[in-house]
CSV table of C-alpha atoms in Angstrom, one decimal:
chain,number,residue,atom,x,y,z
V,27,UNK,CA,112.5,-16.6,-41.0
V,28,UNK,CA,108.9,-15.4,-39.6
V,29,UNK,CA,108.2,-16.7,-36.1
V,30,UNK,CA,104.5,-16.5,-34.9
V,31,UNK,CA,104.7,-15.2,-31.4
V,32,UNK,CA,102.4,-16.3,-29.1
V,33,UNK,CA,99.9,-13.6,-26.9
V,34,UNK,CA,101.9,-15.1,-23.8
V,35,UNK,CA,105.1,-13.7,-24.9
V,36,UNK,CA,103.2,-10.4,-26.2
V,37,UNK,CA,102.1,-9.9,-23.1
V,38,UNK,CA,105.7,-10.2,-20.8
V,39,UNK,CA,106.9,-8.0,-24.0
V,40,UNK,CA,104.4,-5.6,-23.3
V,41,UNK,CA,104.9,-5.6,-19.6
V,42,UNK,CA,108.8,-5.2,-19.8
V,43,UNK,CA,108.6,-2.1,-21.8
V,44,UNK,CA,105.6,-0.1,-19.5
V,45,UNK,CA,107.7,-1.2,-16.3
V,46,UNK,CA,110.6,0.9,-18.0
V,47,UNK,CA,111.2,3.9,-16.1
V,48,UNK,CA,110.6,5.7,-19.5
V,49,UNK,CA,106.9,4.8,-19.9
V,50,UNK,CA,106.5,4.8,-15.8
V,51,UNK,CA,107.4,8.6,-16.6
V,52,UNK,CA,104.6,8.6,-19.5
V,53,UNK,CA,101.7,7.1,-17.8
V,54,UNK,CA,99.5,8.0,-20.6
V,55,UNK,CA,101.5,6.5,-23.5
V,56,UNK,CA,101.9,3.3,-21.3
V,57,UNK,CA,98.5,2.9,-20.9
V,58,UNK,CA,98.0,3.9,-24.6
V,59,UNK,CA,100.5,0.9,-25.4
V,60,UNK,CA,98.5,-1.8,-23.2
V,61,UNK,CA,95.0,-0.9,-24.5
V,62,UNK,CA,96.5,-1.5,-28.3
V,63,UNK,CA,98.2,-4.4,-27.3
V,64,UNK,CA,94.9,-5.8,-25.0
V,65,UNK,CA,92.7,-4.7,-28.3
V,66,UNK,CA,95.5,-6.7,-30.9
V,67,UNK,CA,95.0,-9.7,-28.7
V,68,UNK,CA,92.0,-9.7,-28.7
V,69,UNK,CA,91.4,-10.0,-32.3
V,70,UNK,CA,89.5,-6.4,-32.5
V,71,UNK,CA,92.2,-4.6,-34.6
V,72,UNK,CA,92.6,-6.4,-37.7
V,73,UNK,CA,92.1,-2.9,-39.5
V,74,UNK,CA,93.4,-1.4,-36.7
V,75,UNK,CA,92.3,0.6,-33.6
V,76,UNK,CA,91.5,4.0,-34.2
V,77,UNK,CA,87.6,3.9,-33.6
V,78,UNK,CA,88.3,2.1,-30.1
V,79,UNK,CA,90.9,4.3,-29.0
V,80,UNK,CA,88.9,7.4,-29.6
V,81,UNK,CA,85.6,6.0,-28.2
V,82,UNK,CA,88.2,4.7,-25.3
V,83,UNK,CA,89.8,8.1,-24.8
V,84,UNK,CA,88.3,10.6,-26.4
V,85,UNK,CA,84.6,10.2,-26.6
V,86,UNK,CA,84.0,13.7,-25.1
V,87,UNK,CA,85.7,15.4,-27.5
V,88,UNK,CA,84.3,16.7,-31.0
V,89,UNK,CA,85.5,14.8,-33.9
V,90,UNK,CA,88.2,17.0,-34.7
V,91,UNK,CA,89.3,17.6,-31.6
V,92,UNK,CA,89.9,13.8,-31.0
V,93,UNK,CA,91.8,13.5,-34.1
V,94,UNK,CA,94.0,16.1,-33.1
V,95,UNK,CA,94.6,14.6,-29.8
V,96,UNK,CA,94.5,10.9,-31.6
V,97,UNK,CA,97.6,12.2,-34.1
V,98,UNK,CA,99.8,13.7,-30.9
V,99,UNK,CA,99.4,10.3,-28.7
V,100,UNK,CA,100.3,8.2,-30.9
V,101,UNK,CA,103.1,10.5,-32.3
V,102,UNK,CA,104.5,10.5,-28.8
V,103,UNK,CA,103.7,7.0,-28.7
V,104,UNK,CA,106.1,6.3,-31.1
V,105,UNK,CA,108.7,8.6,-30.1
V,106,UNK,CA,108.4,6.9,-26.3
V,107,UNK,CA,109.0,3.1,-27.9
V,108,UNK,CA,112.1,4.8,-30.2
V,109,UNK,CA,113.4,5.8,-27.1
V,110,UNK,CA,112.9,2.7,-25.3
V,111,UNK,CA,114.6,0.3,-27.8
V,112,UNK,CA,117.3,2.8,-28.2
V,113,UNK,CA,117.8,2.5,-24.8
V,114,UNK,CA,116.9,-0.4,-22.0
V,115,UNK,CA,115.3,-2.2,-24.2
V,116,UNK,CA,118.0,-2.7,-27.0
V,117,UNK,CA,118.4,-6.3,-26.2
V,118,UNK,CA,114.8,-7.3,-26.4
V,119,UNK,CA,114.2,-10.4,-28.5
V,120,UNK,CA,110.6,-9.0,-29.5
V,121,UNK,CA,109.7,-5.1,-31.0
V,122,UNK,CA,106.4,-3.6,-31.1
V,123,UNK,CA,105.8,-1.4,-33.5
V,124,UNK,CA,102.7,1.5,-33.8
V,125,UNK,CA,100.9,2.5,-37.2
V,126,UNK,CA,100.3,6.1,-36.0
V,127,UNK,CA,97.3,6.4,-38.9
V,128,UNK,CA,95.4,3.2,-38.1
V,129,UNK,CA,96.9,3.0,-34.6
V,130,UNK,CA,97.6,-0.9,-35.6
V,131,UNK,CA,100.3,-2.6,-34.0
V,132,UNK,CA,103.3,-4.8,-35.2
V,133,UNK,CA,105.6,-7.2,-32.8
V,134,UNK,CA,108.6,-8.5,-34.4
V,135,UNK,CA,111.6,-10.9,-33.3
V,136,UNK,CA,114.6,-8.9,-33.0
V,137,UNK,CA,118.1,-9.8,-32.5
V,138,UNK,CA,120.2,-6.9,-31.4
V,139,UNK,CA,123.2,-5.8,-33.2
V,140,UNK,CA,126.2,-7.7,-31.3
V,141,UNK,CA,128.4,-5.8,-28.9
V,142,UNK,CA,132.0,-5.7,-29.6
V,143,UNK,CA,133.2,-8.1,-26.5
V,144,UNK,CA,130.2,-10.2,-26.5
V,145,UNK,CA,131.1,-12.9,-29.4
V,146,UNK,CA,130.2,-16.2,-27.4
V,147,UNK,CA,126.5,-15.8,-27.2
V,148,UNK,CA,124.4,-18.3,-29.6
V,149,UNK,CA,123.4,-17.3,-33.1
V,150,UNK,CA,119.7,-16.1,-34.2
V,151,UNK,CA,117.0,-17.8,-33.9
V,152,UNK,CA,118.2,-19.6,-30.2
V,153,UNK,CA,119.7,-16.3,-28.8
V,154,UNK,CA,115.8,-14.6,-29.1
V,155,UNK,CA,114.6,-18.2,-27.9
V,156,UNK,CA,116.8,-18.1,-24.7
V,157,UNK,CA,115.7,-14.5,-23.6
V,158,UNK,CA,111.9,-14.9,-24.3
V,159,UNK,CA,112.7,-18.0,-22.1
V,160,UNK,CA,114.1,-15.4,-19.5
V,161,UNK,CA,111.3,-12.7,-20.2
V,162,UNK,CA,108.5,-15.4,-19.2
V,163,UNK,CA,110.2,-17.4,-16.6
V,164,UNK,CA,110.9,-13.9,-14.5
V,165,UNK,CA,107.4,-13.0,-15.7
V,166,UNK,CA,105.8,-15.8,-13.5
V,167,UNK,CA,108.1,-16.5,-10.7
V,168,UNK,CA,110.3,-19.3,-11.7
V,169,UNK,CA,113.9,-16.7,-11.6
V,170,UNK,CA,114.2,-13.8,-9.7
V,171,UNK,CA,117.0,-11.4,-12.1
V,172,UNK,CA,117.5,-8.5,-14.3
V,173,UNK,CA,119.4,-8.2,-17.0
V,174,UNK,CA,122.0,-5.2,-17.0
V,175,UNK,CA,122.5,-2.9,-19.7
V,176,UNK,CA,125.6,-5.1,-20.5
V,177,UNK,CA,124.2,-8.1,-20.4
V,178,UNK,CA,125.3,-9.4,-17.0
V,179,UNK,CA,122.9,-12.2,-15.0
V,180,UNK,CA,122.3,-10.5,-11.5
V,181,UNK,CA,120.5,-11.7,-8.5
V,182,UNK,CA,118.6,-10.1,-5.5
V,183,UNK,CA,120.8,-7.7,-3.6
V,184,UNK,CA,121.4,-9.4,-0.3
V,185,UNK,CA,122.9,-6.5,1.7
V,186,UNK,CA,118.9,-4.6,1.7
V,187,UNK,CA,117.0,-4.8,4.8
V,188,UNK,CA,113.7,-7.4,4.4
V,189,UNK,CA,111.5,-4.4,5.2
V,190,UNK,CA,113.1,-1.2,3.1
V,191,UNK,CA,111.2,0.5,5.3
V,192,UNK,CA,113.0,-0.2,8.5
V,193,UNK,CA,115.9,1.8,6.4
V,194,UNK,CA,114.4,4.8,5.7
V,195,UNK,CA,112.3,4.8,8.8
V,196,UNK,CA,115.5,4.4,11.0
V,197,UNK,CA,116.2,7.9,12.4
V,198,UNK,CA,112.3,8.2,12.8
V,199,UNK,CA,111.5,8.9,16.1
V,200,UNK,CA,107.5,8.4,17.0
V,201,UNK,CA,105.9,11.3,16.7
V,202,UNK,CA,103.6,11.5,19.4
V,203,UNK,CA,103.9,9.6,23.2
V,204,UNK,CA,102.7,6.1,22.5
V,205,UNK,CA,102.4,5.0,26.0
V,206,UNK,CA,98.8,3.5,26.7
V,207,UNK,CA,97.7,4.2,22.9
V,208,UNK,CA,95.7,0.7,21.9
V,209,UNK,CA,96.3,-0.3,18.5
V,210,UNK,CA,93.6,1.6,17.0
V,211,UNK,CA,94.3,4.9,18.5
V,212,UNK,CA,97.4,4.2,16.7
V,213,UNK,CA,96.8,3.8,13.6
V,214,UNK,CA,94.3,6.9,13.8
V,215,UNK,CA,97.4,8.6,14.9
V,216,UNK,CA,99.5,7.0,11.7
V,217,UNK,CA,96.2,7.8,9.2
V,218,UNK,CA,96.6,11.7,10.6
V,219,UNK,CA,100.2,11.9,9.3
V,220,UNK,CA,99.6,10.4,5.9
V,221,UNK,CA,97.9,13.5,4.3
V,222,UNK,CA,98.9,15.4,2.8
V,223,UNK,CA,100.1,12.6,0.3
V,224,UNK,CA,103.0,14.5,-1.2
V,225,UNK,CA,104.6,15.1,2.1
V,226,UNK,CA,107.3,12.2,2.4
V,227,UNK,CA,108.3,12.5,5.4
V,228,UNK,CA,104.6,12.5,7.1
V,229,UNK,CA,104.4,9.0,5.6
V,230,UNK,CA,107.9,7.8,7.3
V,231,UNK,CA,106.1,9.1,10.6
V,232,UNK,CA,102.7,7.0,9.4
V,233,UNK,CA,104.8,4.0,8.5
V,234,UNK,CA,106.2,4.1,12.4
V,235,UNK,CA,102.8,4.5,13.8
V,236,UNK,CA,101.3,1.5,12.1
V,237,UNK,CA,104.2,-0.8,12.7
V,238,UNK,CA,103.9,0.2,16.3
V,239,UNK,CA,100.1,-0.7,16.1
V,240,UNK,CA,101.1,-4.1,14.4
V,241,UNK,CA,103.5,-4.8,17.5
V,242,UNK,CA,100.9,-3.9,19.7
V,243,UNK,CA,98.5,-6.1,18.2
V,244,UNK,CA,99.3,-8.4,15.5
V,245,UNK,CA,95.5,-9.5,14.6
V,246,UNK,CA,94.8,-5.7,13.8
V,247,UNK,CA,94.3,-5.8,9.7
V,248,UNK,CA,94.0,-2.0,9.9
V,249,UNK,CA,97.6,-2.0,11.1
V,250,UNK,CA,99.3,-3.8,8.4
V,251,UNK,CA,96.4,-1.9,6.1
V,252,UNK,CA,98.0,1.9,6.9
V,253,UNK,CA,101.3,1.0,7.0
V,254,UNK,CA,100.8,-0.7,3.2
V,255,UNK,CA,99.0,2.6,2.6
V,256,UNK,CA,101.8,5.0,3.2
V,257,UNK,CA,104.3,2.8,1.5
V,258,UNK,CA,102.1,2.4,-1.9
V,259,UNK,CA,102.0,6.3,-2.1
V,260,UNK,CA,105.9,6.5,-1.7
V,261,UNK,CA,105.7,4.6,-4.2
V,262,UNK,CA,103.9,6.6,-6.2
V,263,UNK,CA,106.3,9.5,-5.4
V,264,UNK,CA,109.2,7.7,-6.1
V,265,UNK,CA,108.2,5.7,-10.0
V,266,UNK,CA,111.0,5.1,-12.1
V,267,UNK,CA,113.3,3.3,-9.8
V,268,UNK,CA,114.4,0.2,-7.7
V,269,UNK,CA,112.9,2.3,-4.5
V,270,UNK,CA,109.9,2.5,-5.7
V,271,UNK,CA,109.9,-1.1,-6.5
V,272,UNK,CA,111.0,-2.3,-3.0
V,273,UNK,CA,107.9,0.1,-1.4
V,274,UNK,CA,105.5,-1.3,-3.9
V,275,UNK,CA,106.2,-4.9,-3.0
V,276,UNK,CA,106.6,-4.2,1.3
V,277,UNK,CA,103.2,-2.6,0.1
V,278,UNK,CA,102.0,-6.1,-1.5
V,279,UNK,CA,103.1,-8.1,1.3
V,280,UNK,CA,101.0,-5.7,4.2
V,281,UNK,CA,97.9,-5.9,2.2
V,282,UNK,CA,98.3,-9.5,2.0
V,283,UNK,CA,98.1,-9.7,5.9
V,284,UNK,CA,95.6,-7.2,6.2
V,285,UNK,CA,93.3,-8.7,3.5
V,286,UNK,CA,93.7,-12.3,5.2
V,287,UNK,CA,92.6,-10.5,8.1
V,288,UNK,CA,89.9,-8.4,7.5
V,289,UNK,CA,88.9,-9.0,3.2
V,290,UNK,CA,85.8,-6.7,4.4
V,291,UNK,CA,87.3,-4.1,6.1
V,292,UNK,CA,86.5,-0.5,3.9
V,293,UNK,CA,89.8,0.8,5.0
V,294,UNK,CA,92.1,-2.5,3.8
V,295,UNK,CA,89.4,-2.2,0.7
V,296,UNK,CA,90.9,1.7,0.3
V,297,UNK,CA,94.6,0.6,0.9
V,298,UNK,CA,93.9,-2.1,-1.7
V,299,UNK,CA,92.8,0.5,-4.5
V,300,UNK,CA,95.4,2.3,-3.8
V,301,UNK,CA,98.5,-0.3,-3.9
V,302,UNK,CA,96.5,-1.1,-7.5
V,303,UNK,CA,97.3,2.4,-7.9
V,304,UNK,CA,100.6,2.1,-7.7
V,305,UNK,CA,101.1,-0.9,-9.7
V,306,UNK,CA,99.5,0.8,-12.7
V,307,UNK,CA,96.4,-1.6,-12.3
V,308,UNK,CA,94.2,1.6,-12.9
V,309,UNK,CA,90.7,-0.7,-13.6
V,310,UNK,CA,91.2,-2.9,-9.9
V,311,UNK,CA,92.2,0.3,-8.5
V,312,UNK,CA,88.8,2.0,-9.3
V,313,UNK,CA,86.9,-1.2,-8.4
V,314,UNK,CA,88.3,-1.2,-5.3
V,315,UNK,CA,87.8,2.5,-4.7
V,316,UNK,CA,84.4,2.2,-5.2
V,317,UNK,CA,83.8,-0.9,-3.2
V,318,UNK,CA,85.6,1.1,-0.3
V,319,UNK,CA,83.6,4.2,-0.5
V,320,UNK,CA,80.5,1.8,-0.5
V,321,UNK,CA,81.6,-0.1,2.5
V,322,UNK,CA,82.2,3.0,4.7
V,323,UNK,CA,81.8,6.7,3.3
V,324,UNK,CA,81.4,8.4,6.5
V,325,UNK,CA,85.3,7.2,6.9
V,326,UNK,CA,86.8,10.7,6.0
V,327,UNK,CA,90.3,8.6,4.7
V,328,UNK,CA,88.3,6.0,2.7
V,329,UNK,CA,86.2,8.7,1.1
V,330,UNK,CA,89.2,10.8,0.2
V,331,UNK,CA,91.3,7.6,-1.0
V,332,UNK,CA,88.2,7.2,-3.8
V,333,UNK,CA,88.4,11.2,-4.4
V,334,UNK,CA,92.0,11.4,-5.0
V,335,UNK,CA,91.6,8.3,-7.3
V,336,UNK,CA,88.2,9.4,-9.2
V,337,UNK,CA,90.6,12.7,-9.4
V,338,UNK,CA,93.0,10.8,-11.4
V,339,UNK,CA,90.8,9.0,-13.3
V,340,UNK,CA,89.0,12.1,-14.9
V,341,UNK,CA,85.8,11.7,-12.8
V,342,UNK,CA,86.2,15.1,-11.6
V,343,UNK,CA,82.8,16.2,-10.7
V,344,UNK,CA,82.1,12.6,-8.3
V,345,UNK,CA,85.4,13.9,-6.4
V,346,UNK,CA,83.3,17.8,-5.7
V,347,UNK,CA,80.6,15.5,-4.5
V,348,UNK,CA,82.5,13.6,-2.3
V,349,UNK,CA,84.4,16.4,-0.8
V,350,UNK,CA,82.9,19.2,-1.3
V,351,UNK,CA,83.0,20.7,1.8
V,352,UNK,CA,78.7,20.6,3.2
V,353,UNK,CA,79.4,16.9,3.1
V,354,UNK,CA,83.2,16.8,4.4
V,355,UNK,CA,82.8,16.7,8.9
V,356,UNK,CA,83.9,19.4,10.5
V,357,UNK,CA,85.9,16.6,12.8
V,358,UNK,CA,87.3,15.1,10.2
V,359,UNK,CA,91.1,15.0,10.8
V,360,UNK,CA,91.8,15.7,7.0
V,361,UNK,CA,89.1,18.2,5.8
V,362,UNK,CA,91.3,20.7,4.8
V,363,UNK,CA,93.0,18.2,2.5
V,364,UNK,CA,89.7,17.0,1.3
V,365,UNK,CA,88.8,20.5,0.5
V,366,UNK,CA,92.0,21.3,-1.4
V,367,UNK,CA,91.2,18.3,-3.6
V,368,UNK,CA,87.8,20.0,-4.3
V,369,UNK,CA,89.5,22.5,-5.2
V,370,UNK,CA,91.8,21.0,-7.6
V,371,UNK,CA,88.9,19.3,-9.3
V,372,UNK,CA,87.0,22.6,-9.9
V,373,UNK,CA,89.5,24.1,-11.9
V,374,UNK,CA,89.0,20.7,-14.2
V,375,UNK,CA,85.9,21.7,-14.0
V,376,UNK,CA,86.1,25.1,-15.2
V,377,UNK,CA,84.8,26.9,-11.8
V,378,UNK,CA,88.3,28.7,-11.7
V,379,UNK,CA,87.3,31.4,-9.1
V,380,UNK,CA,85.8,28.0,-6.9
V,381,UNK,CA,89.7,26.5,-7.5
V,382,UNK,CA,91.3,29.9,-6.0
V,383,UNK,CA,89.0,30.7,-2.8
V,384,UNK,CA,88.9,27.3,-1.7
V,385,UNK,CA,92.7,26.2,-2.1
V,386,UNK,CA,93.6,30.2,-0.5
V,387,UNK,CA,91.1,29.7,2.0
V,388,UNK,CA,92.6,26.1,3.6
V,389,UNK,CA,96.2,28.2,3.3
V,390,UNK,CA,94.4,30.9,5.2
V,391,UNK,CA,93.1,28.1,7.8
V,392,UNK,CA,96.3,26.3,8.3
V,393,UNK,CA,97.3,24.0,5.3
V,394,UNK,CA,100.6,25.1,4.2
V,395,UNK,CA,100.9,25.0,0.4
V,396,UNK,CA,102.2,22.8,-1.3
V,397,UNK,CA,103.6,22.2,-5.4
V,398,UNK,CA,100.4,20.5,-6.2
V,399,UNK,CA,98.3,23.6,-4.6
V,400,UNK,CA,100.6,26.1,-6.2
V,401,UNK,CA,100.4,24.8,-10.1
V,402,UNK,CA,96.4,24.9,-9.7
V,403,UNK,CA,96.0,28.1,-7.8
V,404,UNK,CA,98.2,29.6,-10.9
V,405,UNK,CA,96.8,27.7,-13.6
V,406,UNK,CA,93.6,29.1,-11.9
V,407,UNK,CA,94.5,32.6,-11.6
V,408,UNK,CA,95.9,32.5,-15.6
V,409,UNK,CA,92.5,31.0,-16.2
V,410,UNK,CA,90.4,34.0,-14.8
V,411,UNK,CA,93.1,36.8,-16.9
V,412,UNK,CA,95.0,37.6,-13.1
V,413,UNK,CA,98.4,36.9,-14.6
V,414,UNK,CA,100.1,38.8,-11.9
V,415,UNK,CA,99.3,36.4,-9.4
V,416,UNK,CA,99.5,33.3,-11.5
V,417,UNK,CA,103.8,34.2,-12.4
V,418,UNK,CA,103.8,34.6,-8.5
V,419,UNK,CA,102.5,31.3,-8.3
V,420,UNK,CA,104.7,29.9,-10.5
V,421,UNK,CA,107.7,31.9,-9.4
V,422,UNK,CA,107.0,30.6,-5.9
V,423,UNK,CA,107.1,26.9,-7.3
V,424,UNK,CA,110.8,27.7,-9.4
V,425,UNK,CA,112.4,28.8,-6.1
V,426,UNK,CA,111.0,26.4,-3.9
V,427,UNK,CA,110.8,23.5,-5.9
V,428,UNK,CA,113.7,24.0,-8.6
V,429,UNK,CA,114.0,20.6,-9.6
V,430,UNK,CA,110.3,19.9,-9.8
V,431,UNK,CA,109.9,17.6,-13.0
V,432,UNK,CA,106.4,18.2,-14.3
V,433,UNK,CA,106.1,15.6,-16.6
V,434,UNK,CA,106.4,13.4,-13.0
V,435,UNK,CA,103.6,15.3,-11.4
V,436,UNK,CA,101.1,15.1,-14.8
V,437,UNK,CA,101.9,11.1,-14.4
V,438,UNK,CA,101.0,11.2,-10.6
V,439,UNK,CA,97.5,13.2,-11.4
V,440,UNK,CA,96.2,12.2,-14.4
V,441,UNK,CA,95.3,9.4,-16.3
V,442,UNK,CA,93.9,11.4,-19.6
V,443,UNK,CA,96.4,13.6,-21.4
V,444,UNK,CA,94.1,15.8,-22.7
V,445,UNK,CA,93.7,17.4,-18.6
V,446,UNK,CA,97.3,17.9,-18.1
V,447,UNK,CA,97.6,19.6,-21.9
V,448,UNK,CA,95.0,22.2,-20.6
V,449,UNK,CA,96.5,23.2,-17.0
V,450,UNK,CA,99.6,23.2,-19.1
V,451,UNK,CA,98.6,25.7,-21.5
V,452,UNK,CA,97.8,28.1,-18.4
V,453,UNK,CA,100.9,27.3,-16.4
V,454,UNK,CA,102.7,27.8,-19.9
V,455,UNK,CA,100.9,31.7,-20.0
V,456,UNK,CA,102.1,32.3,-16.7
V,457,UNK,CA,105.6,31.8,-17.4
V,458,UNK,CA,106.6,27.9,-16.6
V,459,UNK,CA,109.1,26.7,-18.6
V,460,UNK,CA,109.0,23.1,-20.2
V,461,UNK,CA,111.0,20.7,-21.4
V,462,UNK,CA,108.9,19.9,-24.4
């Protein structure tokens, strides 16, 4: 029997499979997946979606060149939802399928083959009935659960903290004397530790800064606004599993108080963008951004919260603007972060000799290096034919970092495939090994 499913339904579908740790590893296939399903919905792709995707993605590209890259998304496209269903999603009552030529998609009822010791469960069509049920009702608040890999109705851990991070803050002692600090002053001191971003344990020294500043005073949005800031990049750093999950909401929750607080503030507009980030709400995030950098660019965080998102978002030469370093204050706490990131965004840029004196120079000034700094300075030095350096580069990030998954750092920089293929290629020249 055929069952008309409604765009409802689609939608939780759609939103179970990108929240799988598989596509939260493939950031651009997920967001490949939701602009097809968005475009379906919306009635647009009746003879499919090839034109929009291209015009969507790949409008910069010459005509073959965005074929090319058309063909290998949606190849991996495919391969990512084969993996899925094979996988996690095995039990899901509804199956998208991809046309990889028109780039059309199908959704389909499924019923799932039946285990061996699970003969009691109702027949086809209520079985699909009863776990769309579940899909929408956890979809909009009415059950909080999960459903195991064997099938198995669990609720909220109860034995987790309320605030995960009182538990990995724990053994944190404050970093600096906090006697006499006001609330501001300490959450200038908690901004200073968050950068750079990639360092975890800066933010578990942020985190105890602001919560201090929120005991100190509890009508300080900026408080509850760096502490949701630090938590919604360990999120970032930590996609894929039920830690990350439990950052992301604490995250939630703070911006809630800050926004209640101070809606206005540029700073709780920043932290805003950048829980967005985190929650793969890449269109709010840039809003936000934007709004923030509006509200109050001579903030050297603010400004570099809408760098390192332009940055991800492929607007590479707004990020030299912001931080280049004529228009970065020599008193800014972070400028040697900011100017790193300039760095980074040259190299997109193709000013590869820009990419290697700036990033060696903040070394050379005091900014230990970093994974992120490493890959660009030897994508960078493959770039400009000095190989020599770039396999030192890359030896330096195999012994330091051995189990450095790249595919997790593409996800965490990039938004367009096409800008981690290139810096791959180099990295690949210089002697990094990949799994694909």
């Amino acid at each position: 029997m055929t069952y008309r499913i409604a765009p409802d339904v689609i939608r939780v579908a759609t939103g179970r499979v990108c929240g799988s740790q598989i596509f939260q590893l493939a950031k651009q296939q997920e967001m490949l997946l939701r602009f097809l399903v968005d475009e379906d919905l919306a009635g647009r792709a009746k003879q499919g979606s090839r034109a929009a995707v291209i015009a969507k993605f790949y409008a910069d590209r010459s005509e073959e060149e965005a074929a090319q890259k058309l063909t290998w998304a949606m190849a991996r496209l495919s391969e990512k939802l084969a993996e899925y269903y094979d996988g996690d999603g095995a039990d899901d009552p509804i199956r998208i399928f991809v046309d990889p030529r028109s780039c059309g998609l199908r959704f389909e009822m499924w019923e799932a083959k039946p285990k061996p010791r699970d003969t009691t469960g109702p027949k086809t069509p209520m079985r699909m009935l009863v776990l769309i049920g579940a899909l929408i009702a956890s979809a909009i608040g009415w059950v909080v659960m999960e459903l195991t890999p064997t099938g198995v109705v669990e609720g909220p851990q109860e034995d987790w903290p309320k605030d995960i991070s009182d538990l990995v803050t724990a053994d944190v002692a404050l970093p600096v004397d906090v006697e006499g600090m006001s609330a501001a002053e300490l959450v200038e001191a908690a901004r200073s530790y968050m950068y750079p971003s990639l360092d975890f344990e800066r933010h578990k020294l942020a985190i105890v800064l602001s919560k201090t500043a929120i005991e100190r005073d509890p009508e300080f949005a900026r408080g509850y606004a760096t502490a949701a800031m630090s938590m919604a990049m360990m999120a970032d750093l930590t996609r894929g599993g039920g830690l990350s999950r439990r950052y992301l909401q604490e995250a939630t929750l703070l911006l809630e108080q800050a926004s209640v607080l101070a809606p206005e503030d540029s700073w709780v507009m920043a932290t805003s963008a950048q829980v967005a980030m985190a929650s793969d709400d890449f269109e709010l995030a840039d809003e936000r951004a934007k709004a923030a950098f509006e509200a109050g660019q001579d903030d050297g965080y603010v400004a570099h919260t809408y760098a390192l998102i332009a940055h991800f978002s492929g607007r590479f030469e707004d990020v030299v603007v912001v931080n280049a370093p004529e228009n970065v204050a020599a008193s800014d706490p972070i400028r040697l972060v900011r100017e790193r990131v300039y760095g980074f965004a040259n190299y997109h840029l193709g000013a590869y000799e820009t990419t290697i004196e700036v990033v060696e120079g903040t070394l050379q000034a005091g900014l230990e290096h970093n994974f992120a700094s490493l890959l660009y300075l030897a994508s960078a030095y493959q770039a400009v034919g000095q190989q020599e350096q770039a396999e030192e580069m890359v030896k330096r990030i195999e012994d330091e970092w051995p189990s450095l998954r790249t595919d997790v750092v593409a996800n965490m920089f990039f938004m367009d495939p096409l800008d981690w293929e290139k810096q791959k290629a180099h990295l690949r020249a210089a002697g990094m090994k990949f799994a694909d």
